[in-house]
Tab-separated table of C-alpha atoms in Angstrom:
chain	number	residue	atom	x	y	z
A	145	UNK	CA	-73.733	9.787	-2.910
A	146	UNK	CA	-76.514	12.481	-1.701
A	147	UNK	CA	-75.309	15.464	-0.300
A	148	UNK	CA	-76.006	14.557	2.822
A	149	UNK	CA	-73.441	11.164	2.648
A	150	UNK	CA	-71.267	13.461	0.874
A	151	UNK	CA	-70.859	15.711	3.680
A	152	UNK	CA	-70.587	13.051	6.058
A	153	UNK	CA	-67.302	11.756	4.739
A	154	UNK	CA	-66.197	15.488	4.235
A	155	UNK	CA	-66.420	16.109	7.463
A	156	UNK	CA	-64.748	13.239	8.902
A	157	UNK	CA	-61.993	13.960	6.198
A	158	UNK	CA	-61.288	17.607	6.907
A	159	UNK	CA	-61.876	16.489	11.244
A	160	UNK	CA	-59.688	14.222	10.958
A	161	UNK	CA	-56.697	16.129	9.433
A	162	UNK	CA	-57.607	18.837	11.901
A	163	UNK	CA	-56.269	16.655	14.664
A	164	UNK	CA	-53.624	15.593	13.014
A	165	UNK	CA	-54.579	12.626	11.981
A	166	UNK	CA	-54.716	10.611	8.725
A	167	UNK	CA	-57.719	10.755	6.857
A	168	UNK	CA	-58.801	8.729	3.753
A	169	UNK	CA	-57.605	11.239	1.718
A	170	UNK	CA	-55.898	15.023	2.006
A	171	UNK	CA	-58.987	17.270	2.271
A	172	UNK	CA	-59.223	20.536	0.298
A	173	UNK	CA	-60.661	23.857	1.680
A	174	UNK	CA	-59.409	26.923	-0.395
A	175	UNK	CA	-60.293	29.847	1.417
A	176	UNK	CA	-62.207	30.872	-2.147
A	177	UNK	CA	-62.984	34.773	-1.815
A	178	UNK	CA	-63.535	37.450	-4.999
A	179	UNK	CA	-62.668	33.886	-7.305
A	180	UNK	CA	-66.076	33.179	-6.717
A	181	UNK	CA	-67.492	36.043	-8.606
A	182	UNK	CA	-64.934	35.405	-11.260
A	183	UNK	CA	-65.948	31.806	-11.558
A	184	UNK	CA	-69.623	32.462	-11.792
A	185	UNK	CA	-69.123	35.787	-13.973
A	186	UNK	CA	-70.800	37.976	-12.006
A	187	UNK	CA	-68.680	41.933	-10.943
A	188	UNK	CA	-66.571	42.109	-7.948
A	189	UNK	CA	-69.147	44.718	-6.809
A	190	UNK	CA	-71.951	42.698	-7.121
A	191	UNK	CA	-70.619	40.261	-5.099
A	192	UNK	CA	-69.213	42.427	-2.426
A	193	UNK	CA	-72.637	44.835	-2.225
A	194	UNK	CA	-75.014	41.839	-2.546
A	195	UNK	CA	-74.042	38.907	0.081
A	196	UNK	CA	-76.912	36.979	-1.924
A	197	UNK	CA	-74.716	37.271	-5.219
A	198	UNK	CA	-71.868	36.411	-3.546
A	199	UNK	CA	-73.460	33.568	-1.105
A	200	UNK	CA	-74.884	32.287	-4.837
A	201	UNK	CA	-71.287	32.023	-6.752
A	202	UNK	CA	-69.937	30.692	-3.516
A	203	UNK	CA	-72.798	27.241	-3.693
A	204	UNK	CA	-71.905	27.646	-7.496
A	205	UNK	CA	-68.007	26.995	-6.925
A	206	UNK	CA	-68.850	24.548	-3.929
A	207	UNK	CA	-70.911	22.388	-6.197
A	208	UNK	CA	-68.389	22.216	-9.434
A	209	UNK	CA	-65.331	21.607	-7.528
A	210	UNK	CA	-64.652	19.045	-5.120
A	211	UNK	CA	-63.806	20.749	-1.992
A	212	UNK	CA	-64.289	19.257	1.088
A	213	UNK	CA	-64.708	22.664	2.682
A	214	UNK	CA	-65.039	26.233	2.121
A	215	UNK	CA	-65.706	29.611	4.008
A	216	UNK	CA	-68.738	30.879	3.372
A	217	UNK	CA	-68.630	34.272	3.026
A	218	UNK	CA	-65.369	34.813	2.351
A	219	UNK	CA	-65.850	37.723	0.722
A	220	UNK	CA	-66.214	38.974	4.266
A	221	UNK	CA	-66.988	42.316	4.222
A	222	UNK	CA	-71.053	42.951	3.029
A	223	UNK	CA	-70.546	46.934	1.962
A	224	UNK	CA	-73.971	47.212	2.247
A	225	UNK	CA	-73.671	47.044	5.825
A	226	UNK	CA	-70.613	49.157	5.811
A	227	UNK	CA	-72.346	52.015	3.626
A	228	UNK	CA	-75.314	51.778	5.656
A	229	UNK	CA	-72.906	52.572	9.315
A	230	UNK	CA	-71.030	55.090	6.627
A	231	UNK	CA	-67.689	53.332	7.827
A	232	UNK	CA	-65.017	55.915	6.319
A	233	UNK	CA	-61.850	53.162	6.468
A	234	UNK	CA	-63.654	51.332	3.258
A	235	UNK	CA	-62.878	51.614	-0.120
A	236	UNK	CA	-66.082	50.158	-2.076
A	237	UNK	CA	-66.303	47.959	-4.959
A	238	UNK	CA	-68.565	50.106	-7.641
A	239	UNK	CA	-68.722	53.357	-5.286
A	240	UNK	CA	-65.470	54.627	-4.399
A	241	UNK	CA	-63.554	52.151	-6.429
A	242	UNK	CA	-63.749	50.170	-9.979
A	243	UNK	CA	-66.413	47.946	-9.793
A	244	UNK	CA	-63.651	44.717	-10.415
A	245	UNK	CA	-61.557	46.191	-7.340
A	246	UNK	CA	-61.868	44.290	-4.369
A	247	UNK	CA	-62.694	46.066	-1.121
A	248	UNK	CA	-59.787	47.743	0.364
A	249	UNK	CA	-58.903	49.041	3.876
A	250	UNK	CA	-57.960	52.660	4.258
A	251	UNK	CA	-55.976	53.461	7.480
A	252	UNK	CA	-55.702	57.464	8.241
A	253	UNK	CA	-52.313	59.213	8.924
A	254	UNK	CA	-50.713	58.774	12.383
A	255	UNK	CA	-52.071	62.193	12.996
A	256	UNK	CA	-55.613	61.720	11.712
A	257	UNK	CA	-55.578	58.044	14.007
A	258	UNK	CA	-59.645	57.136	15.052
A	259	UNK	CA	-58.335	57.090	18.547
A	260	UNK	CA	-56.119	59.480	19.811
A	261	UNK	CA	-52.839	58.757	21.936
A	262	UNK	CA	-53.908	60.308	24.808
A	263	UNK	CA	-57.624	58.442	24.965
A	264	UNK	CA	-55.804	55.022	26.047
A	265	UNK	CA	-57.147	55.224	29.361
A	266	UNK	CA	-60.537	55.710	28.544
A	267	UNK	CA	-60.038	52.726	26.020
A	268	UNK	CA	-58.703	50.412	29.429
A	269	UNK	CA	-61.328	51.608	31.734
A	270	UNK	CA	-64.312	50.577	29.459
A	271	UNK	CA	-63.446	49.379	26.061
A	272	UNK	CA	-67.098	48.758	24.877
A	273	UNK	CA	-67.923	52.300	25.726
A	274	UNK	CA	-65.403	53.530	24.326
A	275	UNK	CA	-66.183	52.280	21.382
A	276	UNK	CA	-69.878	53.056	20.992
A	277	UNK	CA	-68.959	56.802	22.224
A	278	UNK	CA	-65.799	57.902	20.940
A	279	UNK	CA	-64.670	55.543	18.365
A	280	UNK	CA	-67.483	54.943	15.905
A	281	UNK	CA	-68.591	58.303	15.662
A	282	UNK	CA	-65.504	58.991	14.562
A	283	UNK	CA	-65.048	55.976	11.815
A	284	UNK	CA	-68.353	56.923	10.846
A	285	UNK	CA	-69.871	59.131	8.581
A	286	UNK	CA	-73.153	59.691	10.063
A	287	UNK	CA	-72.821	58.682	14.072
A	288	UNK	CA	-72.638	61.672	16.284
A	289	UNK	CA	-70.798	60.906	19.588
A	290	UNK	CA	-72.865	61.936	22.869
A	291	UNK	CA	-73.846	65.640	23.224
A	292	UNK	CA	-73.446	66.623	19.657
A	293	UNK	CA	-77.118	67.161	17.983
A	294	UNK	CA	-78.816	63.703	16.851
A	295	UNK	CA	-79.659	64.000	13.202
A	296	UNK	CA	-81.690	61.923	10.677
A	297	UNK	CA	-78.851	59.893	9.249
A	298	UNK	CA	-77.489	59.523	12.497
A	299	UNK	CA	-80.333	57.638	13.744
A	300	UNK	CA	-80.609	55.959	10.572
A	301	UNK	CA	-77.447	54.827	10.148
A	302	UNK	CA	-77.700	53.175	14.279
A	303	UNK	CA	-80.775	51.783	13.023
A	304	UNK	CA	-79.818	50.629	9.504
A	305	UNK	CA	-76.529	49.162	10.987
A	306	UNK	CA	-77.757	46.838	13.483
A	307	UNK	CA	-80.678	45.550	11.705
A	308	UNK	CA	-78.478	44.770	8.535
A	309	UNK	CA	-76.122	42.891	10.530
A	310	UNK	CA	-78.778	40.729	12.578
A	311	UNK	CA	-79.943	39.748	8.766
A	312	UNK	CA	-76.663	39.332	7.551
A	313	UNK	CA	-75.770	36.926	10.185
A	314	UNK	CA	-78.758	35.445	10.062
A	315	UNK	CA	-78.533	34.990	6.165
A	316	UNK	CA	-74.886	33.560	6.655
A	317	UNK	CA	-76.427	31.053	8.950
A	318	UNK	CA	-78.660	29.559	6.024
A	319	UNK	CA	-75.990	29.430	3.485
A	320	UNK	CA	-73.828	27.213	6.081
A	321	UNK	CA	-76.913	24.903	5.860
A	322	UNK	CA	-77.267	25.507	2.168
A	323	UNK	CA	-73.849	24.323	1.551
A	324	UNK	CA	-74.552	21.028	3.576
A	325	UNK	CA	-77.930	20.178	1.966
A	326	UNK	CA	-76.686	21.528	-2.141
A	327	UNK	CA	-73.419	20.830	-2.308
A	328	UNK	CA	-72.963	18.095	1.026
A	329	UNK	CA	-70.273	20.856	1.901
A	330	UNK	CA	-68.210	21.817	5.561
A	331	UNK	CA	-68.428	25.231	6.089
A	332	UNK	CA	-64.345	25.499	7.154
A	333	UNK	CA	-64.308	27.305	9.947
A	334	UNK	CA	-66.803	29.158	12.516
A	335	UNK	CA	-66.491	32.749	14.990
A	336	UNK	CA	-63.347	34.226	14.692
A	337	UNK	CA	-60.671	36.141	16.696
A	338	UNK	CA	-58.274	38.751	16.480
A	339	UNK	CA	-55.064	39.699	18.518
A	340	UNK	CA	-55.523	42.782	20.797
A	341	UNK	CA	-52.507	44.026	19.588
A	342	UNK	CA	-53.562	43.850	16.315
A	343	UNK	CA	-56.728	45.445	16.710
A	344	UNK	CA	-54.946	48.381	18.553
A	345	UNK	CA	-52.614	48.670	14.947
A	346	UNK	CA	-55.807	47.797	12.998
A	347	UNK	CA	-58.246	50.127	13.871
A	348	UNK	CA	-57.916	52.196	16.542
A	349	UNK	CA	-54.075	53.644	16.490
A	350	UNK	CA	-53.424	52.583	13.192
A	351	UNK	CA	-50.128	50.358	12.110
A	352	UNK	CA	-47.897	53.828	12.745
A	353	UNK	CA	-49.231	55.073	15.779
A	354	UNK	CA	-49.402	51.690	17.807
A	355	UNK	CA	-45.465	51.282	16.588
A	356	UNK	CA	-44.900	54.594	18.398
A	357	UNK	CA	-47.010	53.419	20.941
A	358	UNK	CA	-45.252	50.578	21.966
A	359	UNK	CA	-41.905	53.485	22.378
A	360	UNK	CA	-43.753	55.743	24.187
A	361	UNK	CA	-46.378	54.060	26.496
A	362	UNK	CA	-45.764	50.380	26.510
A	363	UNK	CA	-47.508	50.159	29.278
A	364	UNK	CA	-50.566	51.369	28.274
A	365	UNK	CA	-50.493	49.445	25.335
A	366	UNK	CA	-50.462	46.546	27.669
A	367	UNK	CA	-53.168	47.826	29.565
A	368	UNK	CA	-55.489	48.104	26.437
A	369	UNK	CA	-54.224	44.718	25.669
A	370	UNK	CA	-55.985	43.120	28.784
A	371	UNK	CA	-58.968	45.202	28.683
A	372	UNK	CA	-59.830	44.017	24.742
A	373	UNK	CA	-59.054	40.223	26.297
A	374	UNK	CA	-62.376	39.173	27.318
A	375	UNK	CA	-64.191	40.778	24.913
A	376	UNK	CA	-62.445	38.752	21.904
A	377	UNK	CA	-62.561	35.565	23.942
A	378	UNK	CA	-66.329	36.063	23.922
A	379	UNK	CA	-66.662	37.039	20.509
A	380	UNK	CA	-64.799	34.134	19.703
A	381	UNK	CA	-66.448	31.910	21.727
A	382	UNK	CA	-69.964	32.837	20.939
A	383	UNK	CA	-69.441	32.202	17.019
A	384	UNK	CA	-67.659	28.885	17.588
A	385	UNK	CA	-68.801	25.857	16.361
A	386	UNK	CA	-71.217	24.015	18.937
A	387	UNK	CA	-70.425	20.685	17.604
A	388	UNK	CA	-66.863	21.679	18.031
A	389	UNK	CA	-66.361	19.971	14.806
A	390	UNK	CA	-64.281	22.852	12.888
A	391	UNK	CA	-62.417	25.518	14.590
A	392	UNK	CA	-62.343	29.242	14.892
A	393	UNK	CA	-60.300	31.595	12.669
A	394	UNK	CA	-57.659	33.690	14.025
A	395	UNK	CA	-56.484	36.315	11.494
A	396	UNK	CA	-53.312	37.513	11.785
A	397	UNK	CA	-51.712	40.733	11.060
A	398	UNK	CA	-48.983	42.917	12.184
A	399	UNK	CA	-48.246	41.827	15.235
A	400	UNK	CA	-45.215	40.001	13.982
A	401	UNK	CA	-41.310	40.116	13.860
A	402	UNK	CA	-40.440	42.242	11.737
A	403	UNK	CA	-43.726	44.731	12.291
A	404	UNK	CA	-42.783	44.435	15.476
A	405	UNK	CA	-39.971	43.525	17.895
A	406	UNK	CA	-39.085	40.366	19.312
A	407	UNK	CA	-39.747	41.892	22.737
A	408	UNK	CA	-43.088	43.883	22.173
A	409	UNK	CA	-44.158	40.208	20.875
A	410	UNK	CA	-42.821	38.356	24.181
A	411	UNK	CA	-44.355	41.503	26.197
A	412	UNK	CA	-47.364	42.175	24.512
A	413	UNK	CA	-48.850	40.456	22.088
A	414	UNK	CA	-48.065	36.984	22.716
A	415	UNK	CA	-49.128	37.072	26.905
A	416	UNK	CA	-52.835	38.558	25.623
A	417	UNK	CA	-53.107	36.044	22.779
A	418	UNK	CA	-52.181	33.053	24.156
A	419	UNK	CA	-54.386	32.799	27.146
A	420	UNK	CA	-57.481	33.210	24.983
A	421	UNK	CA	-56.145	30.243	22.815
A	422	UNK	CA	-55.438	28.261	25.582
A	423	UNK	CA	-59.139	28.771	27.322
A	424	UNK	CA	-61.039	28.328	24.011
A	425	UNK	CA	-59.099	24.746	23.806
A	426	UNK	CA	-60.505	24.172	27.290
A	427	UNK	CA	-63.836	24.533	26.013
A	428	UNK	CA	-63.049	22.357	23.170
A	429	UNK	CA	-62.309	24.956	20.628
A	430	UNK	CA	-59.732	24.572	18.009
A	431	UNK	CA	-58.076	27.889	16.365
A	432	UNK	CA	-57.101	28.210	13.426
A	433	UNK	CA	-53.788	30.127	13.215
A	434	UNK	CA	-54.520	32.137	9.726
A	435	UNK	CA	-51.060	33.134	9.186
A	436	UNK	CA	-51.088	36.003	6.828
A	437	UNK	CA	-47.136	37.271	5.691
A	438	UNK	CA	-44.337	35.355	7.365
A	439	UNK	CA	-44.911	34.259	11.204
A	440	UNK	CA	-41.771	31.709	11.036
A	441	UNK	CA	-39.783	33.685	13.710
A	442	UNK	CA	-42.511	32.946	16.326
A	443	UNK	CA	-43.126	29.077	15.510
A	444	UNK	CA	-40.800	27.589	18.661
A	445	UNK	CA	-43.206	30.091	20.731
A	446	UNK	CA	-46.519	28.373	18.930
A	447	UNK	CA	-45.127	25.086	20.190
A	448	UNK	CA	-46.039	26.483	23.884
A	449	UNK	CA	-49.808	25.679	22.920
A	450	UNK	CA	-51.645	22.514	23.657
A	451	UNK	CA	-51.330	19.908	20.931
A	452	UNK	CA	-54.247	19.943	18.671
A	453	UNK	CA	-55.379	23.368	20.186
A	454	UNK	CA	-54.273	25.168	17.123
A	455	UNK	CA	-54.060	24.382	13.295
A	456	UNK	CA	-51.279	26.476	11.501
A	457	UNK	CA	-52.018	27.955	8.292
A	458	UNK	CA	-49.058	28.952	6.233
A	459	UNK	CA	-49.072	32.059	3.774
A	460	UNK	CA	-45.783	33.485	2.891
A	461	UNK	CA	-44.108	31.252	5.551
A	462	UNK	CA	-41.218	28.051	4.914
A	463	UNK	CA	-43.856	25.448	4.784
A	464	UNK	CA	-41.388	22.598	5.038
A	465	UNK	CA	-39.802	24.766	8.050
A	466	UNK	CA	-42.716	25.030	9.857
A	467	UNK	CA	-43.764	21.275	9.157
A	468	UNK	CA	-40.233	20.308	10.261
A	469	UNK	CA	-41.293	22.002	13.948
A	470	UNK	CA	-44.843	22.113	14.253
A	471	UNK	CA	-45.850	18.675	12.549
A	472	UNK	CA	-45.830	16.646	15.568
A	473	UNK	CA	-47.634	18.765	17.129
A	474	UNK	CA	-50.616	20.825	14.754
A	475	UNK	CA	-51.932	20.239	11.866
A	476	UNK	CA	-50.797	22.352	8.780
A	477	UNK	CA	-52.894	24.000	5.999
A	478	UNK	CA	-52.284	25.990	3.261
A	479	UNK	CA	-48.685	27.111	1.408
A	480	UNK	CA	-49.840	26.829	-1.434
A	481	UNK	CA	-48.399	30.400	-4.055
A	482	UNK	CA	-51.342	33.015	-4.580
A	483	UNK	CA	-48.623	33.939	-7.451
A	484	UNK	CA	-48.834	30.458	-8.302
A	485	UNK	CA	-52.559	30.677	-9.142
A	486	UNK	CA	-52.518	34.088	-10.440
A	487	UNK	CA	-49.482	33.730	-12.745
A	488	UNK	CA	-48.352	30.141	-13.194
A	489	UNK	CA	-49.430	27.339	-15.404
A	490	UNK	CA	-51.511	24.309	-14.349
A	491	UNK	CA	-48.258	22.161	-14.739
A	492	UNK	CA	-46.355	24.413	-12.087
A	493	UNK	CA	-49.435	24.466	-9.648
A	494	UNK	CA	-49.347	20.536	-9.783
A	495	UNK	CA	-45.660	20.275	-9.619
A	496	UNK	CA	-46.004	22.415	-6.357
A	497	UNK	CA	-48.653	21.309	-4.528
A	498	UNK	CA	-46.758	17.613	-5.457
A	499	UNK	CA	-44.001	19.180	-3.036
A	500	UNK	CA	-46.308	20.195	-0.681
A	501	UNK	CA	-47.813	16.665	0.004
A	502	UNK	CA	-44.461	14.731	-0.360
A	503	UNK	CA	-43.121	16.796	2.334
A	504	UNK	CA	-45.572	17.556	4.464
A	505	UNK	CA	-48.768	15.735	4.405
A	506	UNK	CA	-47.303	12.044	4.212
A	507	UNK	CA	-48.554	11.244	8.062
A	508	UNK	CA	-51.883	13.151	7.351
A	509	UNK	CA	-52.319	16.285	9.605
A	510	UNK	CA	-52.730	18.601	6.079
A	511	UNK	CA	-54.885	20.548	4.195
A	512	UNK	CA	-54.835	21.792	0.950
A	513	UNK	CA	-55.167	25.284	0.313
A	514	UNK	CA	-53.772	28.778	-1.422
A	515	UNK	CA	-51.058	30.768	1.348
A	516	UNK	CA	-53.520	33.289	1.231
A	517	UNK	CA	-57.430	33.999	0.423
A	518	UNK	CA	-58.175	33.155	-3.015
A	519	UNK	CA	-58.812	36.547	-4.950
A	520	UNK	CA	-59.943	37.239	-8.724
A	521	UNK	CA	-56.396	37.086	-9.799
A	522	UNK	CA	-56.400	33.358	-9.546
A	523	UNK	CA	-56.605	31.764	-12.756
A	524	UNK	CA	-59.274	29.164	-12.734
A	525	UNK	CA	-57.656	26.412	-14.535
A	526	UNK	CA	-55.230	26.551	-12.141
A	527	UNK	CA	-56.697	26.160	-8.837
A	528	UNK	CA	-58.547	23.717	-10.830
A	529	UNK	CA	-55.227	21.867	-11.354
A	530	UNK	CA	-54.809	22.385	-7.474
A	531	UNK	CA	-57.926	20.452	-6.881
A	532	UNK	CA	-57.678	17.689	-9.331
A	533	UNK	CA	-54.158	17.095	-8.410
A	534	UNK	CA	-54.781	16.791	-4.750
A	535	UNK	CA	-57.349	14.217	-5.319
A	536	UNK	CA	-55.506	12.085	-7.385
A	537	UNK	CA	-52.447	12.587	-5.276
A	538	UNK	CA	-53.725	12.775	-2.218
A	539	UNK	CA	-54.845	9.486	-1.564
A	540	UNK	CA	-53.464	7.564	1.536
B	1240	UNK	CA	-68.343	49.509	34.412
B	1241	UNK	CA	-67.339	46.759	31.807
B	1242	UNK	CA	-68.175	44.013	31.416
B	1243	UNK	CA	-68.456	41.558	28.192
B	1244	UNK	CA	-72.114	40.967	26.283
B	1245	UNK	CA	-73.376	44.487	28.037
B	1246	UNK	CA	-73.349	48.061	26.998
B	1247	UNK	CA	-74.844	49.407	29.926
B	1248	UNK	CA	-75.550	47.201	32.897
B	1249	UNK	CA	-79.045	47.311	34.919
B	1250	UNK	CA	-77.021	48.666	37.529
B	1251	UNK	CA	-76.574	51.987	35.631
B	1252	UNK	CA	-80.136	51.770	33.953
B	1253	UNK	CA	-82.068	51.507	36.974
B	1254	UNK	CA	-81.974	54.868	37.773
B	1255	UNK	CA	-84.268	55.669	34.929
B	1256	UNK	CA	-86.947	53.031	36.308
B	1257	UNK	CA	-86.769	53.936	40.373
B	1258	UNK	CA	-89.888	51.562	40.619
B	1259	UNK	CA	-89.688	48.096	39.960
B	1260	UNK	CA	-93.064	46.358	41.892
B	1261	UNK	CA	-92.289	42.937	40.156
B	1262	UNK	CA	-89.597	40.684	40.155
B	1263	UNK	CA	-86.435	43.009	39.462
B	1264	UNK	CA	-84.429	39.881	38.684
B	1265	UNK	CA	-86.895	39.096	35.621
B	1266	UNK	CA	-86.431	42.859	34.577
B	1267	UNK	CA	-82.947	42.317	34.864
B	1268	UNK	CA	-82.020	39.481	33.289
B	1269	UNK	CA	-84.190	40.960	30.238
B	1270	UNK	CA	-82.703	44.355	30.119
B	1271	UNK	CA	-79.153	42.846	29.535
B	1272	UNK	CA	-80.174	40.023	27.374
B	1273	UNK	CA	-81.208	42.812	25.191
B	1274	UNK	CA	-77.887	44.397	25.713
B	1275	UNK	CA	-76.389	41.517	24.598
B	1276	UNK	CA	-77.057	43.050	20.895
B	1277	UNK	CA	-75.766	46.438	21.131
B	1278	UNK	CA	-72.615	44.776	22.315
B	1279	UNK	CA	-72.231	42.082	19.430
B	1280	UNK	CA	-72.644	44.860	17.295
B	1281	UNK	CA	-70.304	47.680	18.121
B	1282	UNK	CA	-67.650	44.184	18.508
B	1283	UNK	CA	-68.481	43.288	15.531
B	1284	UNK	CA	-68.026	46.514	13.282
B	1285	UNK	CA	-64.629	46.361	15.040
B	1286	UNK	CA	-63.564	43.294	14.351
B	1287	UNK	CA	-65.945	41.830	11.261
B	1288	UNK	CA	-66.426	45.352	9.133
């Protein structure tokens, strides 16, 4: 088959599991991130510094293996970029780290929060200017907030910043059409969207302070809840897929039982996540439910969703629990042990992912992938064994 | 003022061009298509980077 044919039938495959359906055969899309540098031998920080190394290792894995799909760039964070803003919440592969250390987050004491717990108003009243003005001069290095002086690297770094990221999207752009015309390849998913409350915990409060947020001025957190909303519905929206073919990623965080309480969820974060869910499915928009950790205590609430609106990707959860309620109603991906990968054999891997599809994938409605990104830890004989097991498997 | 895809809308801008002898719709329209990038940018560094 050319690439081209090749991606034809991929796509139908991994579209047709998306809705739940049965396709000719279980489609695979590890969400393949630092493996690819491992697999094509090149450092951790020359994939993370360089999107072109990494973009490179990624149509390197993409053509060896047969995936159906992959994510692009899942190595998603270009340093570059974030070096070039001077982003301080970034540990950097070959800078501030070992140059085989994958990029870490760094969130500042409760005390040292980016925004302060007294600046929620300001947040509500005008998020995106609160941003621009209070919020990334103080994540950055070289940004000066209105009215201090305006240096060279502060006008560099505004400068530097936004041109980087018009070329890195625009570079991401090509590889997506790369991967179809090389490797006849789906890129998995397209645009993405966070939960407000999760951004609040991510980075602006910090995990800590939103916690004593939610004590001390639930209200407010609310608030700043509905004031992010249409902002991440139109981020969201504007990367989406126009062919509506494969859906947008939702990462999940904290904003979970235990991280949080059951009533903070039902309060909070669930009545400004679900209406954005529910209007991108208007517009034809899948999401896909990327959940990171454990998110079983809040699949009966998932069920309040559209069928087909969502697909549910399970990391640390009970697979054949959330099968057991959400199969009849979204497809499932994932579930799949990163300790598996990193620490098992090939014979365990198979053995696993043979549970996997006798329990959950025998209507169709699956796809085959790791709980959790695919990092440098994963052995690659193994997630070979994932592949070629699936395939011979996996047949309907 | 706030108001997704815009940083700062023409209403606020306007003040620094008191004169418009054209179409002010076409100048509009412009001025926050343009703003449109400012916007996906600071978004972005929140949510992407």
């Amino acid at each position: 088959m050319t690439p081209e044919e090749k991606y034809q039938v991929r796509l139908k495959r991994y579209v047709t599991a998306l809705h739940n359906e049965k396709p000719d055969m279980i489609p695979i899309r590890p969400f393949v991130a630092e493996f690819v540098a491992k697999y094509a031998g090149v450092s951790i920080q020359a994939a993370t510094h360089d999107y072109r190394v990494a973009f490179e290792a990624c149509l390197r894995c993409a053509e060896d293996f047969d995936w159906d799909a992959v994510v692009p760039n899942m190595i998603y964070v270009w340093t570059g970029l974030v070096q070039a803003i001077g982003l301080k919440y970034y540990g950097i592969p070959g800078l501030d780290l070992p140059e085989n250390v994958a990029f870490q987050y760094k969130e500042p004491p409760e005390e040292n929060a980016f925004m302060k717990p007294d600046e929620y108003d300001l947040l509500i009243a005008d998020p995106t200017d609160y941003l621009l003005n209070v919020w990334l001069p103080r994540v950055s290095h070289f940004v000066q907030p209105p009215g201090e002086n305006v240096t060279k690297e502060h006008n560099l770094a505004l400068l530097k910043g936004g041109m980087a990221m018009i070329e890195y999207f625009n570079a991401l752009g090509g590889l997506v059409q790369e991967l179809k015309k090389r490797c006849g390849t789906v890129a998995a998913i397209s645009g993405m969207l966070k939960a407000p409350l999760d951004i609040i915990a991510d980075k602006l409060r910090g995990y800590y302070g939103l916690v004593s947020d939610l004590y001390a001025r639930p209200e407010k957190v609310l608030a700043a809840c509905e004031a992010l909303m249409p902002h991440l519905f139109r981020i969201a929206l504007d990367g989406a897929d126009p062919e509506k073919n494969v859906p947008i990623a939702f990462w999940m965080h904290r904003g979970c039982v235990p991280f949080i309480t059951p009533e903070h969820f039902r309060k909070i974060y669930w009545p400004t996540l679900k209406p954005i869910v529910e209007e991108l499915w208007k517009r034809g928009h899948q999401v896909l439910f990327y959940a990171e950790g454990n998110w079983d205590y809040h699949l009966e609430t998932f069920r309040e969703l559209p069928p087909g609106s969502i697909v549910y990707h399970v990391d640390k959860g009970d697979i054949f629990k959330v099968h057991r309620v959400l199969g009849d109603r979204f497809a499932i991906s994932g579930g799949l042990p990163n300790d598996l990968l990193a620490l098992g054999t090939p014979e365990e891997v198979r053995a696993y992912c043979k549970r996997i599809i006798d329990a959950v994938a025998q209507d169709g409605g699956y796809i085959m992938d790791a709980g959790a990104i695919i990092q440098d830890d994963a052995k690659i004989e193994n997630v070979r064994a994932m592949t070629e097991f699936t395939r011979e498997y996996g047949q309907y | 003022m706030d108001r997704p895809g815009v940083c700062m809308a023409w209403e606020e801008a306007k003040r620094y061009f008191p004169v418009v002898q054209g179409n002010e719709d076409i100048v509009r329209d412009i001025w926050e298509k343009i703003e449109y990038w400012p916007w996906l940018f600071i978004w972005h560094v929140l949510l992407s980077f």
